[in-house]
Coordinates of C-alpha atoms and ligand atoms in Angstrom, one line a residue:
M1 CA 0.4 0.0 0.0
A2 CA 1.1 3.5 -0.7
K3 CA 2.6 5.7 2.0
S4 CA -1.1 7.3 3.3
S5 CA -0.8 11.2 3.8
E6 CA -0.8 10.5 7.7
D7 CA 2.7 8.8 7.3
K8 CA 3.8 11.5 5.2
A9 CA 2.8 14.2 7.8
R10 CA 4.1 12.5 10.6
E11 CA 7.5 11.8 9.4
E12 CA 7.6 15.7 8.0
Q13 CA 6.6 16.8 11.4
A14 CA 9.6 14.5 13.0
A15 CA 11.9 15.6 10.7
S16 CA 11.1 19.5 10.9
N17 CA 12.3 19.2 14.8
P18 CA 14.9 16.8 15.0
V19 CA 15.9 17.7 18.4
R20 CA 12.8 17.2 20.8
P21 CA 9.4 16.1 20.4
P22 CA 7.5 18.9 19.6
Q23 CA 4.8 20.2 22.3
I24 CA 1.5 21.0 22.9
S25 CA 1.1 24.9 21.1
T26 CA 3.5 23.5 18.3
L27 CA 1.5 20.9 17.5
S28 CA -1.6 22.8 17.5
V29 CA -0.1 25.4 15.0
H30 CA 1.6 23.2 12.6
G31 CA 0.6 19.8 13.6
G32 CA -1.0 17.4 10.9
E33 CA -0.2 20.1 8.0
A34 CA 2.2 20.0 5.1
R35 CA 5.0 22.0 5.2
Q36 CA 4.3 23.4 1.8
K37 CA 1.0 23.7 0.6
P38 CA -1.3 24.2 -2.4
G39 CA -0.7 27.4 -4.2
D40 CA 1.9 28.0 -1.8
S41 CA -0.5 29.4 0.8
I42 CA 0.6 29.2 4.8
T43 CA -3.1 28.2 5.4
D44 CA -4.6 25.1 4.6
P45 CA -7.4 25.9 1.1
I46 CA -11.0 24.8 1.3
F47 CA -11.7 22.6 -0.8
C48 CA -15.3 22.8 -1.4
A49 CA -16.2 19.5 -3.2
S50 CA -18.7 16.7 -3.0
T51 CA -16.6 14.8 -5.3
Y52 CA -13.3 14.1 -6.6
T53 CA -12.0 13.2 -9.8
F54 CA -10.1 10.2 -11.7
E55 CA -8.3 11.5 -14.7
N56 CA -9.1 8.1 -16.7
T57 CA -10.3 4.5 -15.8
R58 CA -6.9 3.2 -15.2
A59 CA -6.8 6.2 -12.4
V60 CA -9.7 4.6 -10.7
I61 CA -8.7 1.0 -10.8
D62 CA -5.0 2.1 -9.9
F63 CA -6.9 4.2 -6.4
I64 CA -8.7 0.7 -5.7
E65 CA -6.3 -1.6 -6.2
Q66 CA -3.1 0.2 -4.7
E67 CA -5.6 1.9 -1.9
Q68 CA -4.0 4.9 -3.0
P69 CA -4.3 7.9 -0.3
R70 CA -6.7 10.3 -2.1
E71 CA -10.0 11.2 -2.1
E72 CA -12.9 10.0 -3.6
Y73 CA -16.3 11.0 -2.5
G74 CA -17.0 13.8 0.8
R75 CA -18.5 11.3 2.6
Y76 CA -15.2 9.0 3.1
G77 CA -13.4 12.3 3.9
N78 CA -12.0 15.9 2.6
P79 CA -8.7 17.0 2.5
G80 CA -9.1 19.5 5.5
E81 CA -10.8 16.8 7.3
R82 CA -7.6 15.0 7.6
V83 CA -5.7 17.6 8.7
A84 CA -7.8 18.8 11.1
E85 CA -7.8 14.4 12.3
R86 CA -3.7 14.6 12.0
K87 CA -3.9 17.4 14.1
L88 CA -6.1 16.1 16.8
A89 CA -4.3 12.5 17.0
A90 CA -1.0 14.8 17.3
L91 CA -2.4 16.5 20.1
E92 CA -3.9 13.4 21.6
G93 CA -0.8 11.7 21.4
G94 CA -2.7 8.9 19.1
E95 CA -2.2 7.1 16.3
M96 CA -5.4 8.1 15.0
A97 CA -8.5 10.4 15.2
V98 CA -11.6 10.2 13.3
L99 CA -13.6 13.1 13.2
Y100 CA -17.4 13.1 13.4
S101 CA -20.1 15.6 12.8
S102 CA -20.7 15.8 16.4
G103 CA -19.6 14.6 19.9
M104 CA -22.8 12.2 19.9
A105 CA -22.1 11.2 16.5
A106 CA -18.7 10.1 17.5
I107 CA -20.0 8.2 20.7
V108 CA -22.4 6.6 18.5
G109 CA -20.2 6.0 15.6
L110 CA -17.9 4.0 18.2
L111 CA -20.8 2.0 20.3
M112 CA -22.5 1.0 16.8
T113 CA -18.9 -0.3 15.3
K114 CA -17.9 -1.8 18.6
L115 CA -21.1 -3.4 20.3
N116 CA -22.8 -7.0 19.0
S117 CA -26.4 -8.4 20.3
G118 CA -25.5 -9.7 23.7
D119 CA -22.6 -7.4 24.7
E120 CA -22.8 -5.2 27.5
V121 CA -21.5 -1.6 28.6
I122 CA -20.9 -0.6 31.8
F123 CA -21.0 3.1 32.6
F124 CA -20.0 5.7 35.2
D125 CA -23.2 7.2 36.2
E126 CA -22.4 10.5 35.9
C127 CA -22.1 10.3 32.2
Y128 CA -23.1 12.8 29.8
H129 CA -27.2 11.7 29.9
R130 CA -27.7 11.8 25.9
S131 CA -24.6 9.0 25.9
R132 CA -26.2 6.5 28.6
E133 CA -29.9 7.6 26.8
F134 CA -28.5 6.2 23.2
C135 CA -27.0 3.1 25.0
S136 CA -30.1 2.3 27.7
K137 CA -32.7 3.4 25.1
H138 CA -31.6 2.8 21.6
M139 CA -28.7 0.3 21.6
A140 CA -30.9 -1.8 24.0
R141 CA -33.4 -2.3 21.0
F142 CA -30.4 -4.3 19.4
G143 CA -29.6 -6.7 22.1
V144 CA -27.1 -4.4 23.8
K145 CA -27.2 -4.1 27.8
T146 CA -26.2 -1.1 29.6
V147 CA -25.5 -1.0 33.2
Q148 CA -24.4 1.7 35.3
V149 CA -22.5 1.9 38.3
K150 CA -21.9 5.3 40.7
A151 CA -19.2 7.1 39.5
C152 CA -15.2 6.4 40.4
D153 CA -16.9 3.5 42.0
Y154 CA -14.0 0.6 40.9
D155 CA -14.8 -2.2 43.0
A156 CA -19.0 -2.0 41.9
M157 CA -17.4 -1.6 38.3
E158 CA -14.9 -4.6 38.3
A159 CA -17.8 -6.7 40.2
A160 CA -20.5 -5.5 37.3
I161 CA -18.1 -7.1 34.7
T162 CA -19.2 -10.2 32.7
P163 CA -17.4 -12.3 29.9
Q164 CA -20.3 -10.0 27.8
T165 CA -18.7 -7.3 28.8
K166 CA -17.4 -5.4 25.8
L167 CA -16.6 -1.8 26.9
L168 CA -16.3 0.1 29.8
I169 CA -17.0 4.1 29.6
S170 CA -16.5 7.1 31.8
E171 CA -16.2 10.8 31.5
S172 CA -13.5 12.4 33.6
P173 CA -14.1 15.2 34.5
T174 CA -18.0 14.6 34.7
N175 CA -20.4 17.2 34.4
P176 CA -21.7 19.1 36.2
H177 CA -20.1 17.8 39.4
L178 CA -16.7 17.2 38.0
S179 CA -15.4 13.9 39.6
I180 CA -12.4 12.9 38.6
V181 CA -11.7 9.2 37.2
D182 CA -8.2 7.3 38.4
L183 CA -7.4 6.7 34.9
D184 CA -4.6 4.0 35.8
R185 CA -7.1 2.2 38.0
F186 CA -9.7 2.8 35.1
A187 CA -7.4 1.3 32.8
Q188 CA -6.4 -1.7 34.8
I189 CA -9.8 -3.0 35.3
G190 CA -10.2 -3.0 31.8
C191 CA -6.4 -4.7 31.2
D192 CA -7.2 -7.5 34.0
H193 CA -10.2 -8.2 32.2
G194 CA -9.9 -7.9 28.7
V195 CA -12.4 -5.2 28.2
E196 CA -11.8 -2.3 26.2
T197 CA -11.7 1.3 28.0
L198 CA -12.9 4.8 26.8
I199 CA -12.9 8.2 28.0
D200 CA -15.1 10.5 27.5
A201 CA -12.1 13.6 28.0
T202 CA -14.1 16.7 26.4
L203 CA -14.1 18.8 29.8
A204 CA -10.1 18.1 30.6
T205 CA -8.9 18.5 26.7
P206 CA -5.5 16.8 26.1
Y207 CA -4.0 19.8 27.5
N208 CA -5.0 19.0 31.2
L209 CA -4.9 15.1 30.8
R210 CA -3.9 12.2 28.7
P211 CA -6.1 9.3 28.9
L212 CA -4.2 6.9 26.5
A213 CA -0.6 7.5 28.4
A214 CA -2.5 6.0 31.2
G215 CA -3.6 2.9 29.2
V216 CA -7.2 4.0 28.0
D217 CA -8.1 2.5 24.7
Y218 CA -10.3 5.3 23.3
V219 CA -10.0 8.9 24.2
L220 CA -13.1 11.1 23.2
H221 CA -13.9 14.5 22.9
S222 CA -16.9 17.0 22.1
V223 CA -14.5 19.0 19.7
T224 CA -17.6 21.3 20.0
K225 CA -16.5 22.6 23.1
Y226 CA -12.5 23.5 24.0
L227 CA -11.2 21.7 21.0
A228 CA -13.2 24.2 18.4
G229 CA -13.2 26.5 21.3
H230 CA -15.1 29.6 19.8
N231 CA -18.8 28.5 20.1
D232 CA -19.2 28.1 16.3
L233 CA -19.2 24.7 15.2
L234 CA -20.1 21.2 16.6
A235 CA -17.8 18.2 16.0
G236 CA -16.8 15.0 17.9
V237 CA -13.8 12.9 17.4
V238 CA -12.2 9.3 18.9
V239 CA -8.7 9.0 19.2
G240 CA -6.9 5.4 19.6
S241 CA -4.8 3.1 17.8
K242 CA -5.0 2.6 13.7
E243 CA -6.0 -1.2 14.6
K244 CA -8.4 -0.5 16.7
L245 CA -9.9 2.8 14.9
E246 CA -9.9 1.2 11.1
P247 CA -13.2 -0.2 11.1
V248 CA -14.7 2.9 13.5
R249 CA -13.8 4.6 10.4
K250 CA -15.1 2.7 8.0
L251 CA -18.6 2.6 9.6
R252 CA -18.2 6.4 9.9
G253 CA -18.2 6.6 6.0
I254 CA -21.4 4.4 6.0
M255 CA -23.2 6.3 8.9
G256 CA -22.2 10.0 7.2
A257 CA -21.9 11.8 10.3
V258 CA -19.0 14.1 8.5
N259 CA -18.1 17.3 8.5
S260 CA -18.3 20.0 5.5
P261 CA -14.9 21.4 4.6
Q262 CA -15.8 24.8 6.0
N263 CA -16.2 23.0 9.1
C264 CA -13.0 21.5 9.4
Y265 CA -11.2 24.5 8.5
L266 CA -12.9 26.5 11.4
L267 CA -11.6 23.6 13.5
S268 CA -8.1 23.8 12.3
R269 CA -8.1 27.2 12.8
G270 CA -9.3 27.1 16.4
L271 CA -7.3 24.7 17.1
K272 CA -4.3 27.0 16.5
T273 CA -4.3 28.9 19.8
F274 CA -5.4 25.9 21.8
E275 CA -2.7 26.1 24.5
L276 CA -3.2 29.6 25.1
R277 CA -6.7 29.3 25.6
M278 CA -6.8 26.5 27.9
Q279 CA -4.0 28.5 30.1
R280 CA -6.6 31.0 30.2
H281 CA -9.6 28.8 30.6
N282 CA -7.5 27.3 33.7
E283 CA -6.4 30.3 34.8
N284 CA -10.3 31.7 35.1
G285 CA -11.4 28.6 36.5
M286 CA -9.3 28.6 39.3
R287 CA -9.9 32.0 40.3
V288 CA -13.7 32.2 40.0
A289 CA -13.2 29.1 42.3
Q290 CA -11.3 30.7 44.8
F291 CA -13.4 33.8 44.9
L292 CA -16.7 31.8 45.1
E293 CA -15.2 29.5 48.0
Q294 CA -14.9 32.2 50.3
H295 CA -18.2 34.3 49.2
P296 CA -20.7 34.3 52.1
R297 CA -23.5 33.5 50.1
I298 CA -21.9 30.6 48.4
E299 CA -22.7 27.1 50.0
K300 CA -20.2 25.1 48.1
V301 CA -18.1 25.2 45.1
Y302 CA -17.0 22.0 43.1
Y303 CA -14.0 22.9 41.1
P304 CA -11.3 20.0 41.2
G305 CA -8.2 22.5 41.7
L306 CA -10.0 23.6 45.0
E307 CA -8.4 21.4 47.9
S308 CA -11.9 21.1 49.2
H309 CA -12.5 19.1 46.3
V310 CA -13.7 15.5 47.2
Y311 CA -11.0 14.1 44.0
H312 CA -8.8 17.0 44.5
D313 CA -5.8 14.5 45.2
V314 CA -6.4 12.3 42.2
A315 CA -6.8 15.5 40.3
R316 CA -3.6 17.0 41.3
R317 CA -1.5 13.6 40.6
T318 CA -3.3 13.6 36.8
M319 CA -4.1 17.0 35.7
R320 CA -2.2 19.9 34.2
G321 CA -5.0 22.3 35.1
F322 CA -8.7 22.5 36.4
G323 CA -10.4 23.5 33.2
G324 CA -12.8 26.3 32.8
L325 CA -16.0 25.1 34.4
V326 CA -17.0 25.5 38.1
T327 CA -20.5 24.6 39.6
F328 CA -21.4 26.0 43.0
L329 CA -24.6 26.2 45.2
V330 CA -25.7 29.0 46.7
K331 CA -26.6 29.2 50.5
D332 CA -30.6 29.1 51.4
A333 CA -31.5 30.3 48.1
D334 CA -34.9 28.5 46.2
W335 CA -34.6 27.9 42.4
R336 CA -36.0 31.6 42.0
A337 CA -33.3 33.3 44.3
T338 CA -30.6 30.8 42.2
A339 CA -32.1 32.1 39.1
D340 CA -31.9 35.8 40.0
I341 CA -28.3 35.6 40.1
V342 CA -28.0 33.8 36.6
D343 CA -30.3 36.7 35.6
A344 CA -28.0 38.9 36.7
V345 CA -24.5 38.5 36.0
K346 CA -23.2 40.8 32.8
I347 CA -20.6 38.9 31.0
P348 CA -21.5 35.1 31.0
R349 CA -24.5 34.6 28.1
I350 CA -27.0 32.3 29.5
G351 CA -27.1 29.1 27.2
P352 CA -25.9 25.3 27.6
S353 CA -22.3 24.2 26.1
L354 CA -19.1 25.3 27.5
G355 CA -15.3 25.5 26.4
G356 CA -15.6 28.6 23.9
V357 CA -14.1 31.6 24.1
E358 CA -17.3 33.5 25.7
S359 CA -18.2 32.4 29.3
L360 CA -21.3 30.9 29.6
I361 CA -23.8 30.3 32.4
E362 CA -27.0 28.0 33.4
Q363 CA -28.9 26.6 36.5
P364 CA -28.8 22.8 35.3
L365 CA -32.2 22.5 37.2
V366 CA -33.5 24.8 34.3
M367 CA -31.5 24.1 31.7
S368 CA -31.3 20.3 31.6
Y369 CA -33.5 18.5 34.0
Y370 CA -36.5 21.2 34.3
Q371 CA -38.7 18.1 32.9
C372 CA -37.4 15.8 35.1
T373 CA -39.3 14.8 38.3
P374 CA -38.1 16.2 41.7
E375 CA -36.8 12.6 42.7
D376 CA -34.9 12.4 39.7
R377 CA -33.1 15.4 40.2
R378 CA -31.9 13.8 43.8
V379 CA -30.5 11.1 42.4
F380 CA -28.7 12.9 39.3
G381 CA -27.6 15.4 42.4
I382 CA -28.7 18.6 40.8
P383 CA -30.6 20.7 43.9
D384 CA -32.4 23.5 42.7
N385 CA -29.5 26.2 43.9
M386 CA -27.3 24.4 41.6
I387 CA -25.3 27.0 39.0
R388 CA -23.0 25.9 36.4
L389 CA -20.8 28.5 35.1
A390 CA -18.4 27.8 32.0
C391 CA -15.7 30.3 32.4
G392 CA -14.7 31.8 28.6
I393 CA -11.2 33.5 27.8
E394 CA -12.3 36.9 29.4
N395 CA -10.3 38.9 31.9
P396 CA -10.6 36.9 35.0
D397 CA -10.7 39.5 37.1
D398 CA -13.8 41.2 35.2
L399 CA -15.1 37.8 35.9
V400 CA -14.8 37.8 39.2
A401 CA -16.3 41.5 39.7
D402 CA -19.0 40.7 37.6
L403 CA -19.8 37.8 40.0
A404 CA -19.6 39.7 42.9
Q405 CA -22.1 42.2 41.6
A406 CA -24.8 39.8 40.8
L407 CA -24.2 38.1 44.5
E408 CA -24.4 41.5 45.7
G409 CA -27.0 42.9 44.2
T410 CA -29.6 39.7 44.5
K411 CA -29.3 39.4 48.2
Ligands
PLP501 C1 -21.5 18.6 25.1 C2 -21.0 16.6 25.3 C3 -21.2 15.7 24.8 C4 -21.7 15.5 23.2 O1 -21.2 16.6 22.3 P1 -22.2 17.1 21.0 O2 -21.0 18.1 20.4 O3 -22.7 18.5 21.6 O4 -22.7 16.3 20.2 C5 -20.5 14.7 24.8 N1 -20.0 14.5 26.2 C6 -19.8 15.7 26.7 C7 -18.8 15.8 28.4 C8 -20.3 16.8 26.3 O5 -19.9 17.9 27.2

């Protein structure tokens, strides 16, 4: 088989820096890109094409017989998508990345590839509710059994493994409680029982957490969040070994959950500033968490960077920074008094999602759990006085001052 563009880009990357392996910011700027590009442009062009043509019949036959690394039809890939995929694989330290049109498409694509009727999956119960819903409601229709155990209860996870178990799934950090999984332990359970492991590291990003280095098989991201980083596109990715992901890529070509060339360009462009953005997200998250923790109107702050957080030790051991998401409870506040604070802030906008340059604020009770019963909210750990703030990259003093005025002004 001819050398793939992936292999060539990797070689170029290695050759361009013989002294030491490139670090995150170098990878986010140059990773996955050819040194010399079409038109001698410094940026990658956007190829607006749904199909790619062949010079003659011989060229078609050569392409098939030799598995030539070139484009054929947009559902199987486009040049800009390959650049974004190589960049993401380089950032994560994985062999291969498969890009999807959303984080959910990535989860669905992976599960549909890996699971057969009769198989079982085990989730830590703080995982993204739509992922668990897809498994328990929809994979169930195809004979796949979903088991949920309490987040970070490794003994319960191990006890739930049967000969039918094919995949262990967790998020780290979880949302909105920001529980941190001990990745070594999680990967070891999979290893001991011959079961593959998946970490949804959307809230951490490859800047803060390295799941593949800990021995996890698949890392998944809602690229929509920190990786794309500008609240302007949806995408998802799975990163892992070439061998494990080849069939995932094949099924994606059939599912068709792919990104447009324009979307891929926006993603690669957004990634250029990945490290700078993460440094500010981490700084803002920490500053806001520390401010809230000492504020008399605040009952509790969930932030893995705080010593008071249940998983602070694991977080300090395994994470480089703790991200921009801060969850907190307002003292003696009912749902309305809590909503008043959400309505009183002037910088963060009210909306779901996280990880973009603009700060976003929401009351989980209203934004995500409005139609749940109070009993379900109790089980999910979503009290009426909870607020989730996804810090953007604004000035940290401005964010703190804004929160201060909102807490003062609504007393
Ligand atoms: C947003 C999110 C998803 C879903 O990703 P989309 O891009 O919205 O489809 C999955 N997991 C986590 C942790 C998320 O935050």
